[in-house]
Tab-separated table of C-alpha atoms in Angstrom:
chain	number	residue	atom	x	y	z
A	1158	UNK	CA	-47.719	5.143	-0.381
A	1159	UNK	CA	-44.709	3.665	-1.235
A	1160	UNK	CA	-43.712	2.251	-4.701
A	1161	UNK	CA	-42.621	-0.916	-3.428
A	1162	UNK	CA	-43.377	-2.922	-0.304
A	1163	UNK	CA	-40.710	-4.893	0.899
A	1164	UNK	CA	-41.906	-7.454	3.763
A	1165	UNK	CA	-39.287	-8.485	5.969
A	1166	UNK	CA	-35.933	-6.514	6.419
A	1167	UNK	CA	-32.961	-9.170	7.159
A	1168	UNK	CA	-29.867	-9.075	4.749
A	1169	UNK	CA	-31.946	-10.055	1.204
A	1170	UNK	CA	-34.482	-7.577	2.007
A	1171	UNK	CA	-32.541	-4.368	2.819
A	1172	UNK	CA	-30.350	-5.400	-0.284
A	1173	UNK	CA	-33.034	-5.292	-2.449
A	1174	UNK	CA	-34.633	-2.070	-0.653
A	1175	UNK	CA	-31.005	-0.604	-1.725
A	1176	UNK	CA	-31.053	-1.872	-5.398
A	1177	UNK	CA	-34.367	-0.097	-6.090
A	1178	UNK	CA	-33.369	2.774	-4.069
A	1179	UNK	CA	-30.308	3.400	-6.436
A	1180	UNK	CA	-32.689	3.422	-9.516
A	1181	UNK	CA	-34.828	6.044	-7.566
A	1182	UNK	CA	-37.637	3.678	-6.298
A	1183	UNK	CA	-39.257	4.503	-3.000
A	1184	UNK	CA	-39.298	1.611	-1.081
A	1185	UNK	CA	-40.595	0.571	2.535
A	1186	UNK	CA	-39.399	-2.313	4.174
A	1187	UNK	CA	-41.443	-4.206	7.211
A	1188	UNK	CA	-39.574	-5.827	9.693
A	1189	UNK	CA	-41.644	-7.724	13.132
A	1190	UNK	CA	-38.259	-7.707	15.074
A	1191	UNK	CA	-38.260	-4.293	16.958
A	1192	UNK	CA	-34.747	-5.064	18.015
A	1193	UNK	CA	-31.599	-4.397	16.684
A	1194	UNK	CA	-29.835	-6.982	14.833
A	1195	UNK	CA	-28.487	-9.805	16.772
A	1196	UNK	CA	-26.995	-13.410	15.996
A	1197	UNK	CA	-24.170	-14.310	14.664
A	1198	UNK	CA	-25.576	-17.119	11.954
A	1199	UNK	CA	-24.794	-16.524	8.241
A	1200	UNK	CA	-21.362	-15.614	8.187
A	1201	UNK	CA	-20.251	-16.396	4.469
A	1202	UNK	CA	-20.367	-13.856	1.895
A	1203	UNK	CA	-19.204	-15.470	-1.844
A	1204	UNK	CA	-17.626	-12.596	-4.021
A	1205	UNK	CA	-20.708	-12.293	-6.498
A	1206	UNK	CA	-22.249	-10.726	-3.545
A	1207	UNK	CA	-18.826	-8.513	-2.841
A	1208	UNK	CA	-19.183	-7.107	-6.336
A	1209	UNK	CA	-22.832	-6.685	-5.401
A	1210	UNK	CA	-21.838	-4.426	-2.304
A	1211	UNK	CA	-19.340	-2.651	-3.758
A	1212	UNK	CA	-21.678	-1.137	-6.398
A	1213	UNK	CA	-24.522	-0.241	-3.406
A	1214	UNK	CA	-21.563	1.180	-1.264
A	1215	UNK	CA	-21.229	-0.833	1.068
A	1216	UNK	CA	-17.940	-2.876	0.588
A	1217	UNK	CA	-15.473	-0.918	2.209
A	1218	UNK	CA	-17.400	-0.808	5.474
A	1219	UNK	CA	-18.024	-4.350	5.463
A	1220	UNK	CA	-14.312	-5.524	4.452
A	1221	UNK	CA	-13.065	-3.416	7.153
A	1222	UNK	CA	-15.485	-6.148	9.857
A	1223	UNK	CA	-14.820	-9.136	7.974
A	1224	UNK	CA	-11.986	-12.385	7.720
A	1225	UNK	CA	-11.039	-12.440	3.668
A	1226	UNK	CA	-10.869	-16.334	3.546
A	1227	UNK	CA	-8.269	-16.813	0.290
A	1228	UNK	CA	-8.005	-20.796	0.979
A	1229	UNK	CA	-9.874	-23.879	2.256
A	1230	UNK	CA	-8.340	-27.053	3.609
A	1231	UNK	CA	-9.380	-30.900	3.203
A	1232	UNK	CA	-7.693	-32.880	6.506
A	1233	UNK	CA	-7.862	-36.409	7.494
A	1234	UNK	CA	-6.278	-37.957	10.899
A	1235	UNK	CA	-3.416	-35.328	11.008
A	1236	UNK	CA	-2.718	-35.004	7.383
A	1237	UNK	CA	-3.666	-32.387	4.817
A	1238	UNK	CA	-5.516	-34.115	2.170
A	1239	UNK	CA	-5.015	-30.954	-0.279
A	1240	UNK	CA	-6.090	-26.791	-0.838
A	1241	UNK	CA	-8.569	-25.138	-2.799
A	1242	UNK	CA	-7.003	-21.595	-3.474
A	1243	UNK	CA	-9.587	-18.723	-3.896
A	1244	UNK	CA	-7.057	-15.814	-3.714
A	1245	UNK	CA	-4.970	-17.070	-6.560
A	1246	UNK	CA	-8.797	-16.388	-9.201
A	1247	UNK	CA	-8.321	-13.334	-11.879
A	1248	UNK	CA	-11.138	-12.030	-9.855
A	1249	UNK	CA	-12.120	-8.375	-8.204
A	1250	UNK	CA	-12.867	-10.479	-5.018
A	1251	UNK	CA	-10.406	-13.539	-4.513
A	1252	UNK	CA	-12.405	-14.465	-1.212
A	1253	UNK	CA	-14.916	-15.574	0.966
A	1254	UNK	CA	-15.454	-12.868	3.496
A	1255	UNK	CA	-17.024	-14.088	6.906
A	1256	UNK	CA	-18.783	-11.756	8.994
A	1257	UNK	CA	-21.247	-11.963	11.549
A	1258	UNK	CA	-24.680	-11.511	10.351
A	1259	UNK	CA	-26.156	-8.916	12.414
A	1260	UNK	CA	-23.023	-6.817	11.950
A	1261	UNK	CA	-24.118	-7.432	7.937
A	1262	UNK	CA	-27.306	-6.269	8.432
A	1263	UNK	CA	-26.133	-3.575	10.862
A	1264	UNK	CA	-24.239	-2.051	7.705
A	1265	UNK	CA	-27.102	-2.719	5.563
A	1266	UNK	CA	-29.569	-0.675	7.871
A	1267	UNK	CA	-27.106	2.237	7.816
A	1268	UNK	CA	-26.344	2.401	3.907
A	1269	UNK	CA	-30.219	2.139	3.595
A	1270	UNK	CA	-30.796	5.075	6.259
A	1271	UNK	CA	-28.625	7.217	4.421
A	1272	UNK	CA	-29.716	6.849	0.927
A	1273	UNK	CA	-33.550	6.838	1.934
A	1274	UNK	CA	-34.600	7.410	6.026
A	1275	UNK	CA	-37.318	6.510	7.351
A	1276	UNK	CA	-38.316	3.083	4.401
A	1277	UNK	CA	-36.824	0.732	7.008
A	1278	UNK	CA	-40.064	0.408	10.220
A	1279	UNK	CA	-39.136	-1.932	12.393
A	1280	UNK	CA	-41.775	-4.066	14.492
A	1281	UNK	CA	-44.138	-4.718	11.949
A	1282	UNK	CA	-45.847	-8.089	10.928
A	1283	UNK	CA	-47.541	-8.792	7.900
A	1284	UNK	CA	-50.294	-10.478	7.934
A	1285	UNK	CA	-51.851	-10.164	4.538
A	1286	UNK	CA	-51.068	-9.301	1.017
A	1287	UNK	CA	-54.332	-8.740	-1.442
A	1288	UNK	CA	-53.331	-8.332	-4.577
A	1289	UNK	CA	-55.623	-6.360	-7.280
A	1290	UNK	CA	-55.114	-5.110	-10.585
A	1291	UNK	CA	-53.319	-1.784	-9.714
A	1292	UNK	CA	-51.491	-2.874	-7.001
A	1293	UNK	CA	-51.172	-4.806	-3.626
A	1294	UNK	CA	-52.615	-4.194	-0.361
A	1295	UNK	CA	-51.074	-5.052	2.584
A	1296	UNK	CA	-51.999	-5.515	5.557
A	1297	UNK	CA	-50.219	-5.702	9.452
A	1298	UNK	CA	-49.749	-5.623	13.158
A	1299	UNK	CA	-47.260	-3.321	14.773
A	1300	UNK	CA	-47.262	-0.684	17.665
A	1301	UNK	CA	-50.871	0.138	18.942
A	1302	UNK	CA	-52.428	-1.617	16.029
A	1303	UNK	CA	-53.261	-2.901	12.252
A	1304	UNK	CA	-50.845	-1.402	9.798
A	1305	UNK	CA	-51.612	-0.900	6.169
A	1306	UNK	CA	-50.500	0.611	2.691
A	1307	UNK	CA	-50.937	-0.137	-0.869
A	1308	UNK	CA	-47.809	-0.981	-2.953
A	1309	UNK	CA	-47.138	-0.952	-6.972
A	1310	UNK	CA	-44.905	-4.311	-6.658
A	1311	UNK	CA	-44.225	-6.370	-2.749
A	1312	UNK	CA	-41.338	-8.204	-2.852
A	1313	UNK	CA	-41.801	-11.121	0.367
A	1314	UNK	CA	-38.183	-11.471	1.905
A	1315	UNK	CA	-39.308	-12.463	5.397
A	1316	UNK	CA	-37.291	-16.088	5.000
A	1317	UNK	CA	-38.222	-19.515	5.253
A	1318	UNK	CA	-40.688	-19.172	8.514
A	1319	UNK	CA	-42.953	-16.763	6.560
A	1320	UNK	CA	-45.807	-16.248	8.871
A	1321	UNK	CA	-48.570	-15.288	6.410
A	1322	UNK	CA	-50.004	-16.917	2.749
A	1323	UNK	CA	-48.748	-15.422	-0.515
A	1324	UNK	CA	-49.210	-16.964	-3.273
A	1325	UNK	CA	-47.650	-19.354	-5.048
A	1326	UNK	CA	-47.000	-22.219	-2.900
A	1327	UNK	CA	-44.114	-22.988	-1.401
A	1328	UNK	CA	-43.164	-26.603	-2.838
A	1329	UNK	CA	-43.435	-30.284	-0.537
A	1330	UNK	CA	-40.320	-29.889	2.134
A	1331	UNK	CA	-37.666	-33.140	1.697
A	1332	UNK	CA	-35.879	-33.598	5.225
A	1333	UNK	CA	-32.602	-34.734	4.926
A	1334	UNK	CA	-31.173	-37.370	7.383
A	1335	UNK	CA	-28.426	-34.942	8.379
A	1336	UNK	CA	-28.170	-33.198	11.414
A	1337	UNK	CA	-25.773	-31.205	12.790
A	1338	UNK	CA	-23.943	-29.003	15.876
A	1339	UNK	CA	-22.870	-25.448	15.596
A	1340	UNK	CA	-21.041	-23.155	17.866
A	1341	UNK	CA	-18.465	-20.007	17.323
A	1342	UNK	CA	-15.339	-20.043	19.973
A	1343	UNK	CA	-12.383	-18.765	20.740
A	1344	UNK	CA	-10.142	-19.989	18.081
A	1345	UNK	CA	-7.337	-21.838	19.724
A	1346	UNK	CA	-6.347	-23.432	16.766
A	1347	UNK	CA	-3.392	-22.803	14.155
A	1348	UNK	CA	-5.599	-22.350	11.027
A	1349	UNK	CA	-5.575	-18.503	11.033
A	1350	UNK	CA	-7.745	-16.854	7.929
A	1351	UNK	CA	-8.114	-20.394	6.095
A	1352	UNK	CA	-11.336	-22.434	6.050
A	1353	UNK	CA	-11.146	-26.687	7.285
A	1354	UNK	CA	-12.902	-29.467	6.215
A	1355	UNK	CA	-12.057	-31.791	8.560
A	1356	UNK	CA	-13.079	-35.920	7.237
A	1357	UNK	CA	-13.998	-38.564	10.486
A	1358	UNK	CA	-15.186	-41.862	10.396
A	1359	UNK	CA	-18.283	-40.478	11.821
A	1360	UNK	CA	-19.050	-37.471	10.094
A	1361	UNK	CA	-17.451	-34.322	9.004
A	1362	UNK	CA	-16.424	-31.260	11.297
A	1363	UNK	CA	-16.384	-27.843	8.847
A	1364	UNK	CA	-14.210	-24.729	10.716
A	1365	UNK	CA	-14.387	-20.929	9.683
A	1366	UNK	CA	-12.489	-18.494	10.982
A	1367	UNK	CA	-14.752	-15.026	12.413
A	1368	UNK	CA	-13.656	-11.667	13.512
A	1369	UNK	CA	-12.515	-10.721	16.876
A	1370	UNK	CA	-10.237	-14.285	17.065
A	1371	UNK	CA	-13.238	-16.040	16.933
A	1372	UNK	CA	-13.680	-19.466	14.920
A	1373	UNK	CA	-16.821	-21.647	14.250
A	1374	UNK	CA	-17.190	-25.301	13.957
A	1375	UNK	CA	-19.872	-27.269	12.180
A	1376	UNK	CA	-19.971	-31.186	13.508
A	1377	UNK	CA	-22.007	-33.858	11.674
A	1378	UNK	CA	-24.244	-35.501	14.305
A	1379	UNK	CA	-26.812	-37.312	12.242
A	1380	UNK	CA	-30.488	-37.491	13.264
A	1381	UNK	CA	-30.225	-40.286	15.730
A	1382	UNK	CA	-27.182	-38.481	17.242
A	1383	UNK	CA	-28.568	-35.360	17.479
A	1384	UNK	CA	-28.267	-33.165	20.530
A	1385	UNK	CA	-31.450	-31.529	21.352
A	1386	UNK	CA	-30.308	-29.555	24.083
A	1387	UNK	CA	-26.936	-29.191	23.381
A	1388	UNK	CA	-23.852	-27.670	25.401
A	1389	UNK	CA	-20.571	-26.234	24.825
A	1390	UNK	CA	-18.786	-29.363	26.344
A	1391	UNK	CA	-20.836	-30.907	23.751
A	1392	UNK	CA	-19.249	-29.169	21.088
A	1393	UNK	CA	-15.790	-29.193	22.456
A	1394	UNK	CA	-15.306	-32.900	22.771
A	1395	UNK	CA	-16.737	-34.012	19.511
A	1396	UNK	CA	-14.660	-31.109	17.786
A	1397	UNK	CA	-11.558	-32.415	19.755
A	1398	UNK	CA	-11.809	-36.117	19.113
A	1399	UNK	CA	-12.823	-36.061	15.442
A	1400	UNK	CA	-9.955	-32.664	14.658
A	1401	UNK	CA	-7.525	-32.451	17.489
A	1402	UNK	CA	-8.405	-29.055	18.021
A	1403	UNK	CA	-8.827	-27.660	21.644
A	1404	UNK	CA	-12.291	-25.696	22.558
A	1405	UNK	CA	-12.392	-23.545	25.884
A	1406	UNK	CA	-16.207	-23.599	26.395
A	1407	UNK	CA	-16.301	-20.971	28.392
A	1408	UNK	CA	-15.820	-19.039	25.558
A	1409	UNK	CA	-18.471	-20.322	23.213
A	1410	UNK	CA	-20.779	-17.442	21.963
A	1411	UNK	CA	-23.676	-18.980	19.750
A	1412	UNK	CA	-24.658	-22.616	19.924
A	1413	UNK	CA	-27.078	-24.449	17.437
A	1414	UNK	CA	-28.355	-27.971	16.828
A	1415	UNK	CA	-30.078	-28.023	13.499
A	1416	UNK	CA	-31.736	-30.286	10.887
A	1417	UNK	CA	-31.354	-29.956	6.981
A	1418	UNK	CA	-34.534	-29.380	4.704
A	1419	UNK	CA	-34.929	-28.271	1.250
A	1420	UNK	CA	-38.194	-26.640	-0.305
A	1421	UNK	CA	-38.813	-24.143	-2.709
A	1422	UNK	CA	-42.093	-22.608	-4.357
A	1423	UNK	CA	-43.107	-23.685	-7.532
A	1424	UNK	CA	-42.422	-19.943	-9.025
A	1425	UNK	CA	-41.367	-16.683	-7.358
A	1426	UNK	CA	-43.996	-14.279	-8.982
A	1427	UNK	CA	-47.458	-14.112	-8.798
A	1428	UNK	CA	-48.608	-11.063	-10.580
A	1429	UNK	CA	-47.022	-7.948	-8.636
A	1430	UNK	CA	-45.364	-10.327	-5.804
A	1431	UNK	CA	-42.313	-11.510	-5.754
A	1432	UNK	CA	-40.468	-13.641	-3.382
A	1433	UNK	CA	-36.743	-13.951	-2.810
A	1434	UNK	CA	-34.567	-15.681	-0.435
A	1435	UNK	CA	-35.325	-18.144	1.846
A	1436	UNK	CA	-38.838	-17.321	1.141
A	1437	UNK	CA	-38.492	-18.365	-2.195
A	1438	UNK	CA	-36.001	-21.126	-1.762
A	1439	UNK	CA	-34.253	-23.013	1.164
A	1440	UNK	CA	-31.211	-25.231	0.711
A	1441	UNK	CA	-29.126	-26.814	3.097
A	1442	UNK	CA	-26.739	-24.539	5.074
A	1443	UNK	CA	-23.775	-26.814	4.390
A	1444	UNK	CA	-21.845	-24.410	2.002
A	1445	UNK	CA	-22.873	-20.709	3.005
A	1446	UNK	CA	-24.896	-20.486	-0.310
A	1447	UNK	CA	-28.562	-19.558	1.076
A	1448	UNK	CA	-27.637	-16.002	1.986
A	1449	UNK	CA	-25.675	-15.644	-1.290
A	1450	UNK	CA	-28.445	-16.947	-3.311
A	1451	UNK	CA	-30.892	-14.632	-1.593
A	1452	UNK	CA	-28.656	-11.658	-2.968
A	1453	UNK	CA	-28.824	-13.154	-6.745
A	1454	UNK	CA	-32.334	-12.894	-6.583
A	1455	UNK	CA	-32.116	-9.484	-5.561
A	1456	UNK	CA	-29.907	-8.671	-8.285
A	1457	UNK	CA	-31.676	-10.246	-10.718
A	1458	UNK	CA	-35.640	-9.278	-10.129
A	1459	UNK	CA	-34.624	-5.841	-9.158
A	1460	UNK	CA	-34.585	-4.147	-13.039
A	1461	UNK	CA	-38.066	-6.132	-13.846
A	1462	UNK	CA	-39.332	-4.485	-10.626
A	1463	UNK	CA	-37.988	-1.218	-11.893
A	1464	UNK	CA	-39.705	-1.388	-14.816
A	1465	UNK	CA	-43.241	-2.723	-13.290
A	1466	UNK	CA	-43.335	0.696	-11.423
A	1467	UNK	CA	-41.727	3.146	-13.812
A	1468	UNK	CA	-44.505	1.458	-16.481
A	1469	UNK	CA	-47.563	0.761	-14.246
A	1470	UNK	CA	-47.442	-2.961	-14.807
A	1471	UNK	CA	-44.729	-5.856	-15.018
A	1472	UNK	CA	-43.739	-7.519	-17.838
A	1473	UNK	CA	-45.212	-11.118	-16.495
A	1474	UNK	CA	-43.140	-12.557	-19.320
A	1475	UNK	CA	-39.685	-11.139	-18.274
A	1476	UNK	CA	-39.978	-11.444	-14.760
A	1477	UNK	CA	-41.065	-15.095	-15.216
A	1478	UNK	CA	-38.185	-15.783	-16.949
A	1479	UNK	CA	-35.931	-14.296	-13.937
A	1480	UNK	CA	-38.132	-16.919	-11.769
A	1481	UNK	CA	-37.082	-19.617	-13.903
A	1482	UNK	CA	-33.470	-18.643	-13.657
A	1483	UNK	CA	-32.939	-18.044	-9.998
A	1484	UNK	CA	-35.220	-21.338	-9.351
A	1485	UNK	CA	-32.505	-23.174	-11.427
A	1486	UNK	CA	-29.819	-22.012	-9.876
A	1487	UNK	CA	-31.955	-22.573	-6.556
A	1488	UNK	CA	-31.425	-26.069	-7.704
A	1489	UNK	CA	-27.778	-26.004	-8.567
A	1490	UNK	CA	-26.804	-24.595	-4.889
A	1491	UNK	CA	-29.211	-27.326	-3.605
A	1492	UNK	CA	-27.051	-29.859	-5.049
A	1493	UNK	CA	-23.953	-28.860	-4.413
A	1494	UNK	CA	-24.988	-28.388	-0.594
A	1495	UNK	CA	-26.417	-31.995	-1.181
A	1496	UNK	CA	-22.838	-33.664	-2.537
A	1497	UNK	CA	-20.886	-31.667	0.665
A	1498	UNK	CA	-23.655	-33.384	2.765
A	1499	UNK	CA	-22.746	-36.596	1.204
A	1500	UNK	CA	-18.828	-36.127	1.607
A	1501	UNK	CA	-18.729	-35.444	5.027
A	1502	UNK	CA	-21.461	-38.505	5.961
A	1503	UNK	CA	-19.711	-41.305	8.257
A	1504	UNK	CA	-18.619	-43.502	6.022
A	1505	UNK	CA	-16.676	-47.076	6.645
A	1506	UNK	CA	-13.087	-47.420	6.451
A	1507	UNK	CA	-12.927	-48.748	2.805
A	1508	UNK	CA	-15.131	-46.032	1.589
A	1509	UNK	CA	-13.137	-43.090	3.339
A	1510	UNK	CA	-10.416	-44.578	1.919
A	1511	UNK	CA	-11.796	-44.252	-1.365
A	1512	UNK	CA	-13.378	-40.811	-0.818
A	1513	UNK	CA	-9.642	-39.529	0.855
A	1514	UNK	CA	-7.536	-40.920	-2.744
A	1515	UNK	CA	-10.655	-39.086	-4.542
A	1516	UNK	CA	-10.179	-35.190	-2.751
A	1517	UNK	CA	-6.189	-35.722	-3.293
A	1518	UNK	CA	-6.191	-36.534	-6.413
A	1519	UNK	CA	-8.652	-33.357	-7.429
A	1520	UNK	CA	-7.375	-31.128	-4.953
A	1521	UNK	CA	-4.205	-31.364	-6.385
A	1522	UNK	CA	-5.326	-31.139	-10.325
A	1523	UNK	CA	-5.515	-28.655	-12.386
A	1524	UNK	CA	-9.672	-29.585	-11.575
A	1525	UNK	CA	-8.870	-27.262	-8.638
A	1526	UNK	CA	-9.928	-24.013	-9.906
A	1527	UNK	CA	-13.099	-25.189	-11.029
A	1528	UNK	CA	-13.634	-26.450	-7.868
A	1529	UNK	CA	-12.558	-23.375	-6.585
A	1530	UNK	CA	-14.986	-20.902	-8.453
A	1531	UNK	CA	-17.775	-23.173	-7.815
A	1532	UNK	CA	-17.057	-23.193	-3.244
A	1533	UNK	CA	-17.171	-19.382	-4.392
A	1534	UNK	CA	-20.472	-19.685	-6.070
A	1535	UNK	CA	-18.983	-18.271	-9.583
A	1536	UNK	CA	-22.328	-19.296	-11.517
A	1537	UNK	CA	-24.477	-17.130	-9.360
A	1538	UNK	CA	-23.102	-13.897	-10.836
């Protein structure tokens, strides 16, 4: 039986599996998708969670996939607005890195195989977690039928669509009234390895550049503008009348039309569980933080989990206080993804206006490296 049950093996879980293999923990992760990893979707990875590779051993395979992002770029009809520098920080990691997600996990998988094969199984769902006084019993559905084994400590990474009950409860959802379009191109534009922020009259488009000369663009649709079925002519004419930039749909690779929600559970321990991630916390995408955040909690429950096994029983007080923490800066991501929301919002003429003179005049302050450190989500270290 394994020390620690890990339920669900995307990017949060396998770094966690890896944090409490390092500290000689045996760990088993569950995963339902029998599959390998596929998708492009979370792309961003914030340097707290480069200085996090680099000490699993992971950072120079995953630099040599990813874009190093060292600026970002505020533009308005034609004009530059201003630049927030991230390679210019007295940092390890002056950059965003983007990657493709399943190429992330793809690394993950094969740093985890080689420092413990065989704790990653693959098409497994749990079901249910029973938690006693020794331990946790869990319970699932995989291969010919029910799967089960008795953990120390479960940590629940299996995101925001969690398909069984573990307690505590995640919180009341709040829907935002943003919604928005998302597809990954061929990038025909002249923005090479910097990040856009491009400001419309009727709502924002975001552009990141992706390996292989591939770019993505995030549009602001609204809910009543929302495209439910969605196409890559879609994409390319709203991206070309609200940034000038030209889309060849015939090379679009992922498309998405999404709606922003924010939840989180009133704590992330009960006892010998422990959630982390989306399963703990979901923010709004807008900002590449819930990936990122996922990875703090990882970092930060991991010793307290240590210590539960190596004594026979967490320390409810310390690990409490993690959950505190990480559910405050939960909080703090939520709100920054909430004011980028709010910025890139149609807005009338005299209020763009307003909002432009606002980003120039910070942009172009020496309020820029604050801003800076906090895109690059500084505070999570």
């Amino acid at each position: 039986m394994p020390d620690v049950l890990i339920v669900g093996g995307g990017p949060v879980g396998l770094v966690v599996a890896l944090l409490l293999a390092r500290d000689g923990i045996d760990v088993e992760v569950w995963e339902g998708r029998s599959d390998p990893p596929s998708g492009t979707r979370a792309i961003g990875v914030h340097p707290p969670s480069l200085d996090l590779f680099d000490g699993l051993g992971v950072l120079g395979p995953f630099l040599e996939h990813a874009v190093r992002i060292g600026r970002g770029e505020a533009w308005n009809g034609g004009r530059r607005l201003g630049t927030v520098l991230f390679d210019d920080r007295p940092f390890d990691h002056p950059f965003i890195a983007a990657l493709e997600q399943w190429r992330t996990e793809q690394l993950l998988r094969a740093r985890l195989h080689a420092v413990l094969p065989g704790a990653l199984r693959t098409g497994i769902h749990c079901t249910t977690l029973l938690a006693g006084p020794d331990g946790v019993q869990a319970t699932g559905t995989g291969g010919p039928g029910a799967v089960s084994t008795r953990a120390a400590m479960v940590v629940v990474a299996s995101g925001g669509r969690t398909s069984f009950d573990a307690p505590p409860a995640m919180g009341r959802v709040r829907q935002y009234r943003d919604g928005y379009l998302m597809g990954d191109v061929l990038d025909q534009s002249d923005a090479g390895a910097v990040a856009r922020v491009f400001l419309h009259r009727h709502g924002v488009v975001e552009s990141f550049p992706l390996p292989a000369g591939k770019r993505r663009y995030v549009v602001h649709t609204g809910l009543s503008n929302l495209i439910s079925e969605p196409t890559a002519d879609d994409l390319a004419a709203l991206v070309s009348e609200r940034t000038g930039d030209s889309l060849d749909p015939t090379t679009n690779s992922m498309l998405s039309a999404f709606v922003v929600r924010r939840r989180q559970r009133r704590s992330l321990v009960a006892g010998r569980i422990v959630h982390v991630g989306d399963a703990a916390h979901e923010i709004s995408p807008i900002g590449g933080q819930g990936m990122n955040l996922g990875w703090a909690d990882a970092r930060a429950f991991a010793p307290g989990i240590v210590r539960a096994v190596r004594s026979g029983a967490p320390d409810a007080a310390r690990l409490t206080a993690v959950s505190d923490r990480q559910l405050s800066l939960a909080r703090r991501a939520a709100r920054q993804a909430e004011l980028n929301m709010a910025l890139g919002r149609p807005h009338g003429s005299a209020v763009g206006s307003l909002r432009d003179l606002g980003l120039r005049t910070v942009l172009r302050s020496p309020v820029m490296p604050v801003l800076a450190d906090a895109y690059t989500m500084r505070w999570a270290r």
